[in-house]
XYZ file of C-alpha atoms in Angstrom:
738
model
C 0.000 0.000 0.000
C 1.372 3.433 -0.924
C 1.836 5.961 1.793
C -0.083 8.803 0.123
C -1.188 7.373 -3.167
C 1.712 8.575 -5.353
C 4.587 6.511 -3.913
C 6.328 9.437 -2.198
C 7.759 8.496 1.183
C 6.258 10.067 4.302
C 8.706 11.361 6.912
C 7.340 11.396 10.449
C 8.838 13.421 13.300
C 8.173 11.432 16.493
C 8.494 13.545 19.687
C 8.530 11.496 22.915
C 10.747 11.012 25.950
C 9.427 7.473 26.460
C 12.138 5.241 24.935
C 9.953 2.122 24.929
C 7.154 4.004 23.200
C 9.620 5.471 20.662
C 10.934 1.999 19.852
C 7.399 0.617 19.527
C 6.448 3.507 17.231
C 9.383 2.975 14.913
C 8.812 -0.781 14.883
C 5.095 -0.571 14.102
C 5.036 2.450 11.774
C 7.915 1.317 9.558
C 6.096 -1.887 8.732
C 4.614 0.322 6.064
C 7.569 0.602 3.691
C 6.840 4.191 2.654
C 6.821 5.498 6.260
C 10.035 6.771 7.804
C 10.366 7.803 11.472
C 12.723 10.369 12.948
C 12.596 10.478 16.751
C 13.526 13.295 19.158
C 12.968 13.470 22.927
C 12.247 17.179 23.469
C 10.273 20.014 21.881
C 13.472 22.030 21.564
C 15.056 19.282 19.480
C 11.889 19.036 17.374
C 11.971 22.774 16.641
C 15.604 22.456 15.575
C 14.629 19.718 13.128
C 11.738 21.778 11.743
C 14.031 24.801 11.322
C 16.692 22.746 9.543
C 14.500 20.941 7.005
C 11.254 21.180 5.108
C 11.017 17.387 4.663
C 8.829 16.611 7.690
C 5.398 15.482 6.505
C 3.773 14.788 9.864
C 4.448 15.264 13.545
C 3.429 12.606 16.096
C 3.930 13.968 19.614
C 3.404 12.788 23.150
C 1.838 15.277 25.543
C 4.082 14.723 28.549
C 7.457 16.092 27.397
C 10.512 17.245 29.388
C 10.602 20.899 28.313
C 6.922 21.734 27.672
C 3.653 19.998 26.981
C 2.447 18.680 23.649
C -0.305 21.279 23.199
C 2.105 24.203 23.639
C 4.341 22.543 21.039
C 1.339 22.240 18.705
C 0.558 25.946 19.122
C 4.150 26.874 18.241
C 3.987 24.656 15.143
C 0.705 26.204 14.078
C 2.282 29.681 14.177
C 4.960 28.657 11.657
C 3.542 25.607 9.852
C -0.239 25.976 10.087
C -1.011 23.149 7.651
C 1.508 20.549 8.847
C -0.339 17.417 10.081
C 0.072 17.088 13.850
C -1.135 13.992 15.748
C -1.219 14.024 19.541
C -0.682 10.397 20.579
C -0.669 10.404 24.368
C -1.683 8.791 27.622
C -3.066 12.144 28.848
C -6.668 11.292 28.101
C -8.595 14.101 29.768
C -11.050 16.703 28.542
C -8.823 19.698 29.292
C -5.955 18.454 27.105
C -8.336 17.392 24.340
C -10.095 20.778 24.348
C -6.825 22.726 24.115
C -5.550 20.455 21.353
C -8.703 20.749 19.273
C -8.734 24.543 19.577
C -5.131 24.574 18.310
C -6.209 22.626 15.212
C -4.738 19.234 16.108
C -5.076 16.841 13.180
C -5.887 13.788 15.307
C -6.024 13.037 19.007
C -5.296 9.415 19.912
C -5.081 7.933 23.439
C -2.463 5.265 24.043
C -3.647 1.749 24.804
C -7.249 2.854 24.245
C -7.738 0.731 21.114
C -6.405 -2.750 20.433
C -5.586 -1.693 16.839
C -3.929 1.596 17.853
C -0.924 1.218 15.495
C -3.144 0.503 12.488
C -5.253 3.545 13.410
C -2.171 5.758 13.794
C -0.797 4.592 10.425
C -4.088 5.362 8.675
C -4.332 8.811 10.362
C -0.799 9.692 9.160
C -1.321 8.539 5.576
C -4.708 10.256 5.197
C -3.562 13.524 6.810
C -0.426 13.777 4.649
C -2.347 12.959 1.495
C -4.898 15.667 2.244
C -2.194 18.203 3.083
C -0.290 17.543 -0.185
C -3.282 17.674 -2.506
C -5.342 20.584 -1.212
C -5.040 24.058 -2.728
C -3.198 26.346 -0.336
C -4.836 29.571 -1.545
C -4.023 31.481 1.663
C -0.615 32.713 2.711
C 1.106 31.009 5.620
C 0.728 34.084 7.796
C -2.967 34.415 7.027
C -3.501 30.756 7.719
C -1.473 31.001 10.941
C -3.293 34.014 12.325
C -6.626 32.416 11.578
C -5.616 29.286 13.455
C -3.924 31.092 16.324
C -6.974 33.235 16.979
C -8.872 30.011 17.729
C -6.477 28.522 20.284
C -7.177 28.749 24.015
C -3.709 29.981 24.975
C -2.391 33.506 24.451
C -0.030 33.652 21.415
C 2.368 36.582 21.071
C 4.882 37.239 18.275
C 7.754 39.448 19.474
C 10.156 41.242 17.181
C 12.888 43.532 18.523
C 11.294 43.508 21.972
C 7.850 44.658 20.856
C 4.576 42.865 20.213
C 4.169 42.205 16.498
C 1.080 40.034 16.854
C -1.331 39.009 19.634
C -4.065 36.453 19.045
C -7.658 36.994 20.099
C -7.239 34.963 23.315
C -4.406 37.339 24.287
C -6.471 40.410 23.487
C -9.251 39.088 25.738
C -6.854 38.122 28.507
C -5.261 41.589 28.473
C -8.750 43.108 28.462
C -7.725 45.296 25.524
C -10.221 46.938 23.193
C -8.743 45.255 20.106
C -5.504 43.909 18.681
C -4.212 47.348 17.684
C -4.390 48.494 21.311
C -1.552 46.159 22.261
C 0.414 45.730 19.029
C 3.716 47.609 19.160
C 3.920 47.726 22.952
C 7.079 46.613 24.748
C 6.935 42.995 25.876
C 8.546 44.024 29.156
C 5.559 46.239 30.001
C 3.197 43.291 30.034
C 5.298 40.276 31.049
C 7.493 40.072 34.126
C 9.014 37.233 36.105
C 9.045 36.691 39.847
C 12.828 36.727 39.807
C 14.714 39.946 39.156
C 15.368 38.942 35.561
C 13.981 41.051 32.747
C 11.879 39.274 30.156
C 14.433 40.331 27.552
C 17.021 38.204 29.349
C 14.792 35.176 29.021
C 14.260 35.814 25.324
C 17.899 36.634 24.375
C 19.013 32.933 24.050
C 16.121 32.383 21.643
C 16.836 35.511 19.600
C 20.535 34.670 19.310
C 19.749 31.065 18.355
C 21.659 29.743 21.394
C 18.657 27.548 22.181
C 15.493 26.561 20.388
C 13.117 26.606 23.360
C 12.727 28.405 26.668
C 10.015 27.778 29.236
C 9.454 29.789 32.422
C 6.723 31.170 34.656
C 5.823 34.864 34.591
C 3.185 37.435 35.460
C 1.034 39.001 32.737
C -0.064 42.549 33.553
C -3.541 43.421 32.329
C -4.948 46.777 31.363
C -6.400 47.428 34.840
C -3.073 46.667 36.523
C -4.060 43.212 37.778
C -1.788 40.273 37.044
C -2.326 36.742 35.813
C 0.194 33.934 36.394
C 1.227 32.356 33.077
C 3.547 29.645 31.864
C 5.588 30.962 28.916
C 6.942 28.762 26.118
C 9.269 30.728 23.789
C 10.800 29.645 20.501
C 12.232 31.289 17.338
C 10.191 31.321 14.104
C 10.129 33.347 10.896
C 7.157 35.726 10.897
C 6.380 37.895 7.890
C 9.727 36.743 6.429
C 11.644 38.083 9.426
C 13.109 36.227 12.417
C 10.855 36.574 15.432
C 10.118 34.991 18.792
C 6.769 33.366 19.414
C 5.494 33.189 22.970
C 2.799 30.757 24.069
C 1.326 32.030 27.363
C -0.770 29.466 29.206
C -2.957 30.827 32.016
C -1.974 28.860 35.118
C -4.247 30.651 37.617
C -6.184 27.471 38.325
C -2.978 25.474 38.650
C -1.468 28.039 40.999
C -4.609 28.043 43.075
C -4.468 24.275 43.071
C -0.804 24.346 44.069
C -1.637 26.721 46.895
C -4.426 24.433 48.023
C -2.112 21.457 47.637
C 0.563 23.131 49.766
C -2.018 23.936 52.396
C -3.401 20.413 52.172
C 0.059 18.883 52.454
C 0.844 21.013 55.492
C -2.438 19.918 57.051
C -1.718 16.268 56.247
C 1.825 16.552 57.598
C 0.526 18.105 60.823
C -2.438 15.748 61.207
C -2.512 13.484 64.235
C -3.999 10.670 62.146
C -1.924 8.225 60.152
C -2.402 9.005 56.449
C -0.970 7.039 53.586
C -1.541 7.008 49.824
C -1.207 4.066 47.477
C -1.362 3.705 43.725
C -4.153 1.769 42.043
C -2.334 -1.506 42.714
C -2.026 -0.839 46.433
C 1.647 0.155 46.532
C 2.337 2.862 49.134
C 3.502 6.135 47.556
C 3.253 8.497 50.546
C 3.022 8.379 54.355
C 2.722 11.290 56.756
C 4.695 11.721 60.015
C 1.776 10.435 62.118
C 1.887 7.188 60.120
C 5.546 6.806 61.040
C 4.813 7.515 64.697
C 1.778 5.224 64.995
C 3.025 2.266 62.950
C 6.732 2.506 63.692
C 7.567 2.330 59.973
C 9.773 5.119 58.633
C 8.738 6.689 55.341
C 11.596 4.982 53.484
C 10.538 1.606 54.925
C 6.878 1.962 53.928
C 6.983 3.650 50.500
C 7.124 1.103 47.711
C 5.591 -1.617 49.875
C 2.043 -2.894 50.271
C -0.127 -2.038 53.313
C 0.071 -5.760 54.070
C 3.067 -4.818 56.242
C 0.483 -3.713 58.817
C -1.498 -6.978 58.828
C -1.784 -8.543 62.263
C -3.483 -11.788 61.290
C -6.501 -10.827 63.400
C -8.711 -9.852 60.463
C -10.342 -12.495 58.267
C -9.801 -12.859 54.548
C -13.457 -11.969 54.114
C -12.702 -8.581 55.716
C -10.081 -7.791 53.064
C -12.255 -9.188 50.255
C -15.044 -6.810 51.260
C -12.573 -3.926 51.596
C -11.216 -4.336 48.072
C -14.638 -4.947 46.562
C -15.816 -1.662 48.107
C -12.946 0.624 47.089
C -12.576 -0.831 43.590
C -16.224 0.071 43.026
C -15.284 3.677 43.788
C -16.914 3.678 47.218
C -15.415 4.694 50.559
C -14.526 1.979 53.089
C -15.001 2.838 56.768
C -14.285 0.120 59.307
C -12.236 -0.737 62.376
C -9.135 -2.881 61.948
C -6.596 -4.571 64.189
C -3.141 -3.827 62.761
C 0.406 -4.546 63.834
C 3.172 -2.025 64.436
C 6.742 -2.463 63.231
C 7.701 -3.910 66.640
C 4.936 -6.533 66.503
C 2.593 -4.754 68.909
C -1.095 -4.907 67.976
C -3.161 -1.731 67.770
C -6.767 -0.867 66.992
C -7.466 1.687 64.263
C -10.544 3.317 62.816
C -9.746 3.302 59.111
C -11.203 5.191 56.158
C -10.025 4.289 52.642
C -11.196 6.501 49.787
C -10.499 5.838 46.093
C -9.186 8.693 43.922
C -11.031 8.728 40.588
C -9.494 10.192 37.420
C -11.339 12.072 34.654
C -12.076 8.799 32.864
C -13.804 7.417 35.958
C -11.037 4.936 36.774
C -9.437 4.447 40.196
C -5.915 5.850 40.068
C -5.008 5.898 43.768
C -6.267 5.284 47.300
C -6.048 7.549 50.335
C -6.234 5.866 53.741
C -6.689 7.616 57.072
C -6.149 5.686 60.290
C -6.999 6.856 63.796
C -5.292 4.892 66.552
C -8.128 3.921 68.915
C -6.153 1.474 71.077
C -6.605 3.568 74.221
C -10.291 3.950 73.438
C -10.610 0.169 73.031
C -8.817 -0.362 76.344
C -11.226 2.062 77.986
C -14.162 0.292 76.368
C -12.875 -3.071 77.643
C -12.528 -1.642 81.141
C -15.974 -0.111 80.839
C -17.404 -3.497 79.830
C -15.751 -5.047 82.883
C -17.137 -2.307 85.077
C -20.510 -2.790 83.413
C -20.500 -6.532 84.078
C -19.502 -5.882 87.680
C -22.239 -3.266 88.101
C -24.853 -5.417 86.382
C -23.971 -8.441 88.465
C -23.750 -6.572 91.752
C -26.221 -7.288 94.525
C -26.021 -3.603 95.434
C -28.420 -1.151 93.822
C -26.272 1.208 91.723
C -27.395 4.272 89.790
C -26.238 7.699 88.675
C -28.201 10.866 88.021
C -27.294 14.384 86.970
C -27.616 17.610 88.925
C -31.220 17.964 87.733
C -32.066 14.520 89.188
C -32.418 12.900 85.768
C -31.091 9.343 85.581
C -27.892 8.611 83.666
C -28.008 4.838 84.217
C -29.220 2.244 86.697
C -28.185 -1.384 87.125
C -30.716 -4.250 86.992
C -30.907 -4.607 90.802
C -31.841 -0.930 91.117
C -34.433 -1.106 88.339
C -35.955 -4.301 89.710
C -36.314 -2.917 93.211
C -37.987 0.262 91.939
C -40.184 -1.556 89.429
C -38.563 0.117 86.405
C -39.158 -2.176 83.426
C -37.200 -0.394 80.674
C -33.369 -0.525 80.616
C -33.159 3.037 79.295
C -34.227 5.393 82.068
C -32.466 8.510 80.812
C -35.817 10.275 80.463
C -36.861 9.437 84.042
C -36.321 11.678 87.060
C -35.407 10.446 90.525
C -38.542 11.699 92.357
C -40.742 9.822 89.863
C -38.929 6.519 90.351
C -38.475 6.470 94.141
C -41.527 8.472 95.143
C -41.853 11.964 96.551
C -41.654 10.838 100.193
C -38.380 8.953 99.735
C -37.001 11.788 97.614
C -37.826 14.346 100.298
C -35.719 12.333 102.747
C -32.857 11.800 100.300
C -32.645 15.282 98.778
C -30.569 16.963 101.537
C -27.969 14.194 101.288
C -27.925 14.464 97.468
C -27.341 18.211 97.642
C -24.468 17.599 100.014
C -22.937 15.179 97.476
C -23.451 17.712 94.669
C -21.404 20.145 96.727
C -18.479 17.706 96.643
C -18.897 15.536 99.763
C -19.116 11.747 99.943
C -22.288 11.071 101.922
C -23.392 7.900 103.704
C -26.613 7.219 105.594
C -29.236 4.510 106.265
C -32.779 4.629 105.006
C -35.792 2.313 105.255
C -37.630 2.009 101.953
C -41.205 0.788 101.531
C -42.450 -1.262 98.567
C -46.048 -2.007 97.611
C -47.066 -5.569 98.629
C -43.510 -6.352 99.764
C -41.640 -6.151 103.071
C -39.793 -2.912 103.736
C -36.021 -2.962 103.184
C -33.267 -1.059 104.977
C -30.360 0.243 102.875
C -26.930 1.616 103.541
C -26.811 4.456 100.965
C -23.629 6.110 99.720
C -23.573 9.172 97.437
C -20.365 9.993 95.540
C -19.964 13.134 93.360
C -19.808 12.365 89.622
C -17.153 14.531 87.974
C -16.326 15.187 84.317
C -12.800 15.281 82.874
C -12.355 18.876 84.056
C -13.272 17.999 87.638
C -16.661 19.704 87.463
C -19.440 17.910 89.360
C -22.128 16.792 86.926
C -24.193 14.527 89.134
C -24.138 11.791 91.770
C -23.380 8.067 91.803
C -25.566 6.270 94.333
C -24.824 2.832 95.804
C -27.495 1.163 97.925
C -26.509 -1.920 99.909
C -29.423 -3.898 101.340
C -28.862 -4.299 105.081
C -32.256 -5.821 105.801
C -30.992 -9.383 106.216
C -27.974 -8.267 108.205
C -30.033 -6.060 110.507
C -32.587 -8.823 110.927
C -29.887 -11.353 111.792
C -28.401 -8.953 114.289
C -31.830 -8.215 115.783
C -32.903 -11.842 115.860
C -29.644 -13.050 117.310
C -29.991 -10.446 120.060
C -33.613 -11.485 120.668
C -32.648 -15.133 120.538
C -29.901 -14.459 123.047
C -32.391 -12.799 125.420
C -34.932 -15.608 124.913
C -32.387 -18.339 125.421
C -30.919 -16.676 128.512
C -34.456 -16.267 129.929
C -35.457 -19.870 129.271
C -32.125 -21.242 130.470
C -32.386 -19.127 133.609
C -35.885 -20.387 134.363
C -35.040 -24.007 133.547
C -31.862 -24.048 135.588
C -33.675 -22.424 138.525
C -36.190 -25.314 138.423
C -33.383 -27.876 138.298
C -31.410 -26.217 141.123
C -34.524 -25.824 143.276
C -35.513 -29.460 142.890
C -31.929 -30.544 143.556
C -31.985 -28.650 146.891
C -35.253 -30.348 147.807
C -33.766 -33.760 147.015
C -30.874 -32.984 149.319
C -33.156 -32.072 152.282
C -36.057 -34.506 151.896
C -36.322 -38.234 152.723
C -35.490 -40.650 149.945
C -39.104 -41.679 149.483
C -40.060 -38.228 148.198
C -37.309 -38.017 145.536
C -39.275 -39.474 142.576
C -41.485 -36.498 141.874
C -38.533 -34.126 141.967
C -36.529 -36.265 139.544
C -39.400 -36.273 137.067
C -39.561 -32.477 137.175
C -35.804 -32.269 136.655
C -36.006 -34.608 133.622
C -38.809 -32.564 132.070
C -36.920 -29.302 132.526
C -33.712 -30.789 131.085
C -35.520 -32.235 128.038
C -37.136 -28.866 127.393
C -33.758 -27.119 127.610
C -32.262 -29.629 125.143
C -35.200 -29.126 122.783
C -34.801 -25.352 122.995
C -31.042 -25.656 122.386
C -31.684 -27.756 119.255
C -34.133 -25.221 117.901
C -31.771 -22.389 118.792
C -29.136 -24.115 116.655
C -31.595 -24.360 113.744
C -32.396 -20.661 114.021
C -28.709 -19.679 114.097
C -27.999 -21.883 111.067
C -30.872 -20.256 109.213
C -29.652 -16.746 110.059
C -26.017 -17.383 109.162
C -26.181 -20.002 106.396
C -26.811 -19.897 102.638
C -30.128 -20.912 101.105
C -30.536 -21.959 97.493
C -34.121 -21.611 96.262
C -35.638 -24.495 94.294
C -38.984 -25.263 92.656
C -41.296 -26.971 95.182
C -44.722 -28.620 94.908
C -46.361 -27.522 98.165
C -48.931 -30.341 97.897
C -46.209 -32.997 98.119
C -44.304 -31.131 100.850
C -47.387 -30.821 103.103
C -48.404 -34.452 102.598
C -44.897 -35.633 103.487
C -44.863 -33.548 106.680
C -48.335 -34.825 107.700
C -47.293 -38.440 107.125
C -44.280 -38.037 109.442
C -46.336 -36.392 112.216
C -49.019 -39.106 112.132
C -46.376 -41.739 112.773
C -45.593 -40.128 116.146
C -49.156 -38.946 116.828
C -51.625 -41.472 115.381
C -54.446 -40.053 117.533
C -54.537 -36.720 115.682
C -57.184 -36.101 113.013
C -55.618 -34.066 110.169
C -57.709 -33.028 107.144
C -56.264 -31.408 103.999
C -57.896 -28.769 101.812
C -55.192 -28.116 99.265
C -55.041 -28.081 95.432
C -53.367 -30.962 93.589
C -50.443 -28.851 92.418
C -49.178 -25.645 93.997
C -45.798 -24.617 92.567
C -43.537 -22.142 94.369
C -39.844 -21.331 94.231
C -38.510 -21.212 97.742
C -35.852 -22.489 100.163
C -35.866 -25.981 101.754
C -36.298 -24.536 105.289
C -39.957 -23.814 104.447
C -40.678 -27.524 105.012
C -39.238 -27.215 108.545
C -41.499 -24.216 109.215
C -44.602 -26.139 108.065
C -43.596 -29.089 110.229
C -43.146 -26.825 113.265
C -46.559 -25.152 112.847
C -48.418 -28.488 112.480
C -46.456 -30.104 115.331
C -47.152 -27.085 117.571
C -50.878 -27.479 116.878
C -50.691 -31.162 117.889
C -48.478 -30.917 120.976
C -50.215 -27.933 122.565
C -53.719 -29.341 122.038
C -55.485 -30.593 125.234
C -57.976 -32.846 123.403
C -57.518 -36.633 123.371
C -57.977 -36.628 119.586
C -56.910 -33.196 118.279
C -58.536 -32.019 115.051
C -56.370 -30.052 112.626
C -57.257 -28.603 109.206
C -54.561 -27.596 106.699
C -55.603 -25.429 103.742
C -53.869 -23.512 100.939
C -55.285 -20.387 99.319
C -53.631 -19.326 96.038
C -52.967 -15.759 94.869
C -51.020 -14.353 91.900
C -47.772 -13.641 93.751
C -48.196 -15.647 96.967
C -49.894 -18.579 98.627
C -51.387 -18.669 102.141
C -50.943 -21.966 104.020
C -53.167 -22.047 107.103
C -53.073 -24.587 110.012
C -56.265 -24.452 112.137
C -56.605 -26.420 115.394
C -59.202 -26.830 118.152
C -56.743 -26.369 120.994
C -56.429 -23.668 123.625
C -54.850 -21.170 121.215
C -51.654 -19.164 121.361
C -51.661 -16.577 124.142
C -51.728 -12.946 122.912
C -48.535 -12.103 124.834
C -46.734 -14.943 123.039
C -48.048 -13.693 119.696
C -46.754 -10.178 120.423
C -43.252 -11.368 121.233
C -43.052 -13.660 118.195
C -44.549 -10.944 115.996
C -41.949 -8.510 117.387
C -44.612 -6.167 118.674
C -42.919 -6.447 122.095
C -39.512 -7.398 123.397
C -38.603 -10.067 125.909
C -38.495 -8.736 129.457
C -39.074 -9.829 133.022
C -42.857 -9.734 132.650
C -43.238 -10.577 128.977
C -41.393 -13.457 127.395
C -41.856 -16.309 124.980
C -41.577 -19.996 125.549
C -42.234 -20.914 121.896
C -38.851 -21.202 120.192
C -40.513 -23.377 117.565
C -42.679 -20.494 116.433
C -39.585 -18.278 116.569
C -38.003 -20.616 114.046
C -41.102 -20.324 111.827
C -40.964 -16.537 112.091
C -37.297 -16.487 111.023
C -37.974 -18.720 107.990
C -40.856 -16.518 106.835
C -38.806 -13.353 107.207
C -35.928 -14.965 105.323
C -38.056 -15.727 102.237
C -39.886 -12.382 102.276
C -43.065 -13.872 103.714
C -45.024 -13.279 106.912
C -46.409 -15.238 109.881
C -50.007 -14.421 110.844
C -52.065 -15.472 113.910
C -55.876 -15.741 113.788
C -58.503 -17.183 116.143
C -58.749 -16.830 119.936
C -57.386 -18.638 122.953
C -60.823 -20.225 123.697
C -61.655 -21.328 120.151
C -58.362 -22.693 118.916
C -55.722 -21.118 116.718
C -55.216 -20.417 113.007
C -51.565 -19.928 112.075
C -51.069 -18.747 108.493
C -47.816 -18.816 106.543
C -47.796 -16.238 103.710
C -45.267 -17.671 101.236
C -44.164 -15.753 98.095
C -44.428 -17.795 94.894
C -40.879 -16.720 94.031
C -38.061 -16.429 96.570
C -37.243 -12.730 97.073
C -34.027 -11.967 95.179
C -32.716 -8.479 94.483
C -31.469 -9.067 90.917
C -30.639 -11.586 88.253
C -26.819 -11.875 87.960
C -27.132 -13.212 84.439
C -28.848 -10.143 83.040
C -27.054 -8.911 79.914
C -24.559 -6.017 79.865
C -26.597 -4.189 77.225
C -29.274 -3.310 79.768
C -27.042 -0.985 81.751
C -27.645 1.911 79.339
C -24.452 4.044 79.294
C -26.049 6.730 77.136
C -24.795 9.926 78.724
C -21.635 11.732 77.686
C -20.334 12.260 81.199
C -20.220 8.567 82.028
């Protein structure tokens, strides 16, 4: 195939600094026998070639060149050789470059590696462009053609001869804000163009004018008609203009670039000063930049990290699925935000909150990634400690809460919420007076105010609950401070002393009762012993019997005293109990020892409760007391159970003489043991202690002349302050100051 249809060889000037691309161009283009390639690496060298020969038929230029860009080169060519085919074959595939090239009358614009048949396309473009250029009628002069083309380009084009403006294109006229071309033609170039350095523009242009060099490029300031300046990049080269040697200047407005550079400098300073680790990778994940915080946090110096993959930070703690999701996200152009466990240079693990954002080029492809890491190791440690504190608070038997200085709750543990009947875990919209009641709040408020003033306050308080026994608490208020030491509220800890106080009270009462009964019993024994010593032997029998009875009663009381002490000091594990079976078992045992008693049962088939085993001993004691203290030959006893939603009432009715009112008062704690008022019934004392222990009550009905009715009020569920297995999530740490 002929190169242009008439067999004449086509000479191509290839301008590129990429040696591999130059070699590929020569190899692929010269497959066509009529194509010849001459390669140079700079625009300056290309201008020298164009000045030395008229044989160049086509220019193929890269855009990214050492001394200027490909579009500026094109604009220079168009000023001298307006019809010479010029193909921009480049990897710079963006709209800005394409727009500038088209306005400068580029013949073709071809993006590298964009087409699989790129070399065939380039060959066809060259052949067709040269053929058209050779055959068309060039009815306009070169200068006319050049000025027409140069008026269309986006850059300012100036032709300078002997230091004055010979020609300015329309873009330049507009940029200078001049009325027309004649308003600036003939003016000194030094009046309009100056450099930042103290070098006159004439000094920059002298090497071009004297042919010492073919190309000069520098930055300068263009002064407009109103005195304002515009930063420009100047490309200068020597060309013949109107048959006289001249200098052509291509002035590219770099205001946007300068603004971008300013922003970039500011951005870089911000990145360098940032306390977060920031690193940048290319599209393949190779690190190209790290900031000082990255070096400090990871332990990797910049030289150690750049050129390597972020895999150097992998700790082995994250799954492969984590990294698969990460890459799938960022390669889709989306931002990845997630926590990660990484490893420092010294092998130490650290937690980081990581954001990875893809950088998208003009073609919509990912060209880089920016990652920002915040070291949250200390935060994670605090969170772990907080979880431990939370578990401890949730599992505590104590009632723990915190509220602010306006008495609004910050949090409350399960024991506190259960005691106060608060069903929702989040109580941050609830105020203290509402939860504990106005009466309790009125008592507590002076102590709270004292804590808000900075004191640690401790006091005891008895708290009432609907349908439940009252509880006594040891209450401690501690000021709640923020990081600045300012008091924001109060932390309250309530320790239930009810059981302790009861044990102390009952042990004291038991001590008084036991001392009273022992005193009386021993007096009987000692008195009878004195009588034995003074009376004849025939009268001893009755005294011995009295002594035996008193001793047996003391032993019985000692045994029951031991049971009461064990109950007060020991541990009780509640279990599910069928009261029907428990009562029947107790009755069967009693009838073995007392077959004469008539016991009738009025109880449901199944009555389930959750209580402690000692309840069986209390039932046994009540029934046995009804049998033993009955003066009938065949005592009649009725046992019944009445069910309610939260309790059952087990009643034992007998036809005996009844329990004396004074005895009932002592057992019911309405009176204390004294010289004139005491109790002989340690069995009923044991029953009273069991009922108190499980949160129940002991009730006496009937009269001394018509028998007794002793009722055990037993809760269906053993009274416990909290569930230790309740989840951590219910604690509700929702306030900033906690």
